[in-house]
XYZ file of C-alpha atoms in Angstrom:
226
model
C -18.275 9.777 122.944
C -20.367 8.847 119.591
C -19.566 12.650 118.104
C -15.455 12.052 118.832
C -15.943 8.596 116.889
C -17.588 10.006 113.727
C -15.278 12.942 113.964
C -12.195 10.923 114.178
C -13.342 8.691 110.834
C -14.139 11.793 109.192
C -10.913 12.793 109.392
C -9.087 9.689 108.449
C -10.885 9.257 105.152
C -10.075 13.018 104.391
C -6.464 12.035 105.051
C -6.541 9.418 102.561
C -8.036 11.812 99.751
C -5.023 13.729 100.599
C -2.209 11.195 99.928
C -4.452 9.785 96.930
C -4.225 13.345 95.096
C -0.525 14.149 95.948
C 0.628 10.633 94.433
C -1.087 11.235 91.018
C 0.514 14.688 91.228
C 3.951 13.157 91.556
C 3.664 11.884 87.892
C 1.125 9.300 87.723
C -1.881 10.109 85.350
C -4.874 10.964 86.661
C -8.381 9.153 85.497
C -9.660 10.757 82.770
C -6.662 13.273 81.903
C -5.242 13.490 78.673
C -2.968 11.163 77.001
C 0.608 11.769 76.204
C 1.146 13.458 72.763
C 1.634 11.828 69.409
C 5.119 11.416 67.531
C 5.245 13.913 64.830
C 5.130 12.672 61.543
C 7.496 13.539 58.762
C 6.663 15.177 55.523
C 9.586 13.828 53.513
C 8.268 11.310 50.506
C 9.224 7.895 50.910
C 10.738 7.484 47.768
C 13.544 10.051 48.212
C 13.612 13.738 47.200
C 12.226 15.268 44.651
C 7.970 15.356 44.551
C 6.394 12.601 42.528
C 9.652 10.168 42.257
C 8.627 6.716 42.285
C 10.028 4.844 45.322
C 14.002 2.412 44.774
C 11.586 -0.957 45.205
C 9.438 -0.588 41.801
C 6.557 1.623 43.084
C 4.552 3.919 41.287
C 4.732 7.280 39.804
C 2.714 10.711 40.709
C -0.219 9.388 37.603
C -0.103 5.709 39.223
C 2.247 3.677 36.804
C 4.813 1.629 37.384
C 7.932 3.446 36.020
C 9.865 1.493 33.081
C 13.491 -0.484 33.523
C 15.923 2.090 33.203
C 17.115 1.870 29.109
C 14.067 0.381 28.132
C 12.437 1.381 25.184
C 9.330 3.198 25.385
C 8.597 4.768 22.176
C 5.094 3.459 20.853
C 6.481 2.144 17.259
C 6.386 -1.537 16.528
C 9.973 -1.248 15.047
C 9.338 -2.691 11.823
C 10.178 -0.620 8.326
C 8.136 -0.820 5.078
C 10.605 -3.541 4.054
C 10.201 -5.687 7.350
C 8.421 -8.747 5.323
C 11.355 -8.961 3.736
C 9.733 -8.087 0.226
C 10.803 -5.466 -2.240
C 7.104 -4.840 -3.729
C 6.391 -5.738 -7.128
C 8.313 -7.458 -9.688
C 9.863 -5.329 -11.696
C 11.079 -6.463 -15.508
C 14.706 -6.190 -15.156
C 14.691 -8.075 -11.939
C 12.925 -11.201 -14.077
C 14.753 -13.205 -16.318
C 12.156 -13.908 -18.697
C 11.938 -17.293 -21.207
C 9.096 -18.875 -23.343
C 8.969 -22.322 -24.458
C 6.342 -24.483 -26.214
C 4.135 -26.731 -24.150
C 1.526 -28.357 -26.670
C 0.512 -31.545 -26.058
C -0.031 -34.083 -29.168
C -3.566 -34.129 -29.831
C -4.277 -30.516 -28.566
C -6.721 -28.544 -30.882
C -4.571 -25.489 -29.428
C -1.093 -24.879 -29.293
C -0.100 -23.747 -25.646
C 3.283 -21.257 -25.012
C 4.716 -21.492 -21.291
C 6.022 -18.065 -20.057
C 8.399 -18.256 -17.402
C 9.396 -15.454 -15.044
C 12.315 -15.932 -12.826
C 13.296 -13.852 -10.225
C 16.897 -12.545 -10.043
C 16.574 -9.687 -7.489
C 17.901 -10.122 -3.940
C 14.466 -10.148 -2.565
C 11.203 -11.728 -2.910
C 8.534 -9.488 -4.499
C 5.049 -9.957 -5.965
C 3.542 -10.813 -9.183
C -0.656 -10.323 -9.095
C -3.281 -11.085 -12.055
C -2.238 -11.051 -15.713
C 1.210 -10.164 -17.716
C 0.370 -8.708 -21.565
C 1.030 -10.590 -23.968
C 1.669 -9.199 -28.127
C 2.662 -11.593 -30.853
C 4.724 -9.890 -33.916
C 3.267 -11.176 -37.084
C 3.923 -10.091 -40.247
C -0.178 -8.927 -40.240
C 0.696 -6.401 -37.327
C 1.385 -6.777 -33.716
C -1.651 -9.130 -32.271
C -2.759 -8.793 -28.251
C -3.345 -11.667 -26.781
C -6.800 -11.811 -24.735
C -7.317 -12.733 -21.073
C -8.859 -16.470 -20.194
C -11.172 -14.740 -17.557
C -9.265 -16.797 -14.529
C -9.556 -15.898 -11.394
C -6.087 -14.185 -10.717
C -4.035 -13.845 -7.367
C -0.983 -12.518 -5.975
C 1.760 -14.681 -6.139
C 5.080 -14.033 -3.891
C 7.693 -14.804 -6.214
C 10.674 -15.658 -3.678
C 14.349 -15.041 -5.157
C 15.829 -17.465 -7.535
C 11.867 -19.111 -8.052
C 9.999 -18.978 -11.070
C 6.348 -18.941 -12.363
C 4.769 -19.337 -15.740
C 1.654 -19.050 -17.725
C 0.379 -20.518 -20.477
C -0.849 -18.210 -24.254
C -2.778 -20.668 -26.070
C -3.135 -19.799 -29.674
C -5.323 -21.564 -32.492
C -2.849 -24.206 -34.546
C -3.019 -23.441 -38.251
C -4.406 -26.887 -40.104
C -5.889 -25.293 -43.124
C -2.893 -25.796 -45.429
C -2.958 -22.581 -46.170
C 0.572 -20.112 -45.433
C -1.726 -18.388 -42.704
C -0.310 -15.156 -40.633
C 3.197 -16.088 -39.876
C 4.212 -15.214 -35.928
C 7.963 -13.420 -35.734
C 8.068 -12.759 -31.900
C 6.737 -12.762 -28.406
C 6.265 -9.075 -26.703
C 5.980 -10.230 -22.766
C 4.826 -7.488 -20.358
C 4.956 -8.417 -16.543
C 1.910 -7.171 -14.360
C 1.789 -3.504 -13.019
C 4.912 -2.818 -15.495
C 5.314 -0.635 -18.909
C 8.771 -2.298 -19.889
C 8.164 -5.520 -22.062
C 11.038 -7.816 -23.608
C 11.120 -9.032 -26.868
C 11.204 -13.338 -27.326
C 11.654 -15.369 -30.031
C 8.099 -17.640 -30.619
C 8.450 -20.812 -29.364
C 5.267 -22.158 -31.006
C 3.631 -23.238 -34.282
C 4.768 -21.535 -37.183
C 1.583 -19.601 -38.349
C -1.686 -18.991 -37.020
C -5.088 -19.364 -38.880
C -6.441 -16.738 -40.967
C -9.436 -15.941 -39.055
C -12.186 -13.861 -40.278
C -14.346 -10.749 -37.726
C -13.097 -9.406 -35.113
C -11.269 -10.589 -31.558
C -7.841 -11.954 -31.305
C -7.561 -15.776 -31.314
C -4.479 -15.727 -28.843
C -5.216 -15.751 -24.925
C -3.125 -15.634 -22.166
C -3.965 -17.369 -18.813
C -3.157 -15.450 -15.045
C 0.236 -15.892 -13.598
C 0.938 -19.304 -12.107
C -2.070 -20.830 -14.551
C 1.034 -22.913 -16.293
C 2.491 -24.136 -13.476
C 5.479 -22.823 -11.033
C 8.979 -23.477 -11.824
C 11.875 -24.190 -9.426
């Protein structure tokens, strides 16, 4: 009776292995078995076709930069000409209007010319160091020498004027001296002079040696003129 028993539970649990393996069969997944396969994934770019196009929302390009507004301007130039200060470069002598006039002051052991040079151009340009200077006497033509001042660059703006100053030895010998018949003004950096009449004393000293008694100060050293 005890070998019908153990035969008879024997078979029930090989009954239930039975019904256990035909329900995973009937599309359950058994323990352990593979998963279901992956989605495939598409090859297309996200940013539309054509390899290396940066995506519609502002990405980047195939070398990593952010591609520029469409019309921008890219070009590496900072867009201003030679011109773009607004200058025209130097002064040049028929764009001055060019005057003298006599500035001594009572009491003065020198007489003191003011040259003015105005600009008449349409554009600003620059005047730097000194402007030559020649009187006309009826000795010969006389150069006048330079002060030694430290000279700049002035921007002469259109319609302004600047001046300097010649200062020139006043003749109190009594004697007729070397009698002064015009001004020869050459602006800085230029090789075209104008011709003034002299403002100033009369004569100069007759001075014996060498050197020329007549100097000329840098541009702006007499003031600057409206």
């Amino acid at each position: 009776m005890r070998v019908h028993k153990l035969s008879f539970a024997a078979l029930a649990v090989a009954a239930g292995l039975s019904l256990t393996a035909c329900q995973n069969g009937d599309g359950g997944t058994a323990q352990g078995g593979p998963s279901s396969a992956p989605a495939p994934v598409s090859s297309a770019p996200s940013g539309g076709p054509g390899s290396g196009s940066p995506d519609q929302a502002g990405g980047k390009d195939s070398a990593g930069k952010s591609p520029a507004p469409q019309g921008a301007n890219t070009g590496s130039g900072s867009g201003s000409g030679s011109g773009g200060n607004g200058t025209s470069g130097k002064c040049r002598t028929d764009d001055l209007t060019i005057t003298a006039m006599d500035s001594t002051i009572d009491g003065d052991h020198e007489g003191t010319v003011a040259v003015t040079l105005k600009n008449r151009g349409g554009r600003d340009c620059s005047l730097s160091a000194y402007a030559g200077v020649d009187l006309k006497t009826n000795a010969g033509s006389l150069s006048a020498k330079r002060t030694g001042e430290q000279a700049g660059t002035t921007v002469l703006k259109a319609g302004k004027a600047v001046s300097f100053g010649v200062d020139y030895p006043l003749n109190t010998s009594g004697g007729s001296g070397v009698r002064v018949t015009g001004l020869v003004v050459t602006p800085p950096d230029e090789t075209k002079s104008v011709t003034l009449a002299w403002p100033g004393g009369a004569t100069l000293p007759v001075t014996e040696g060498g050197g020329s008694p007549v100097k000329v100060g840098p541009i702006g050293s007499a003031g600057q003129g409206g």
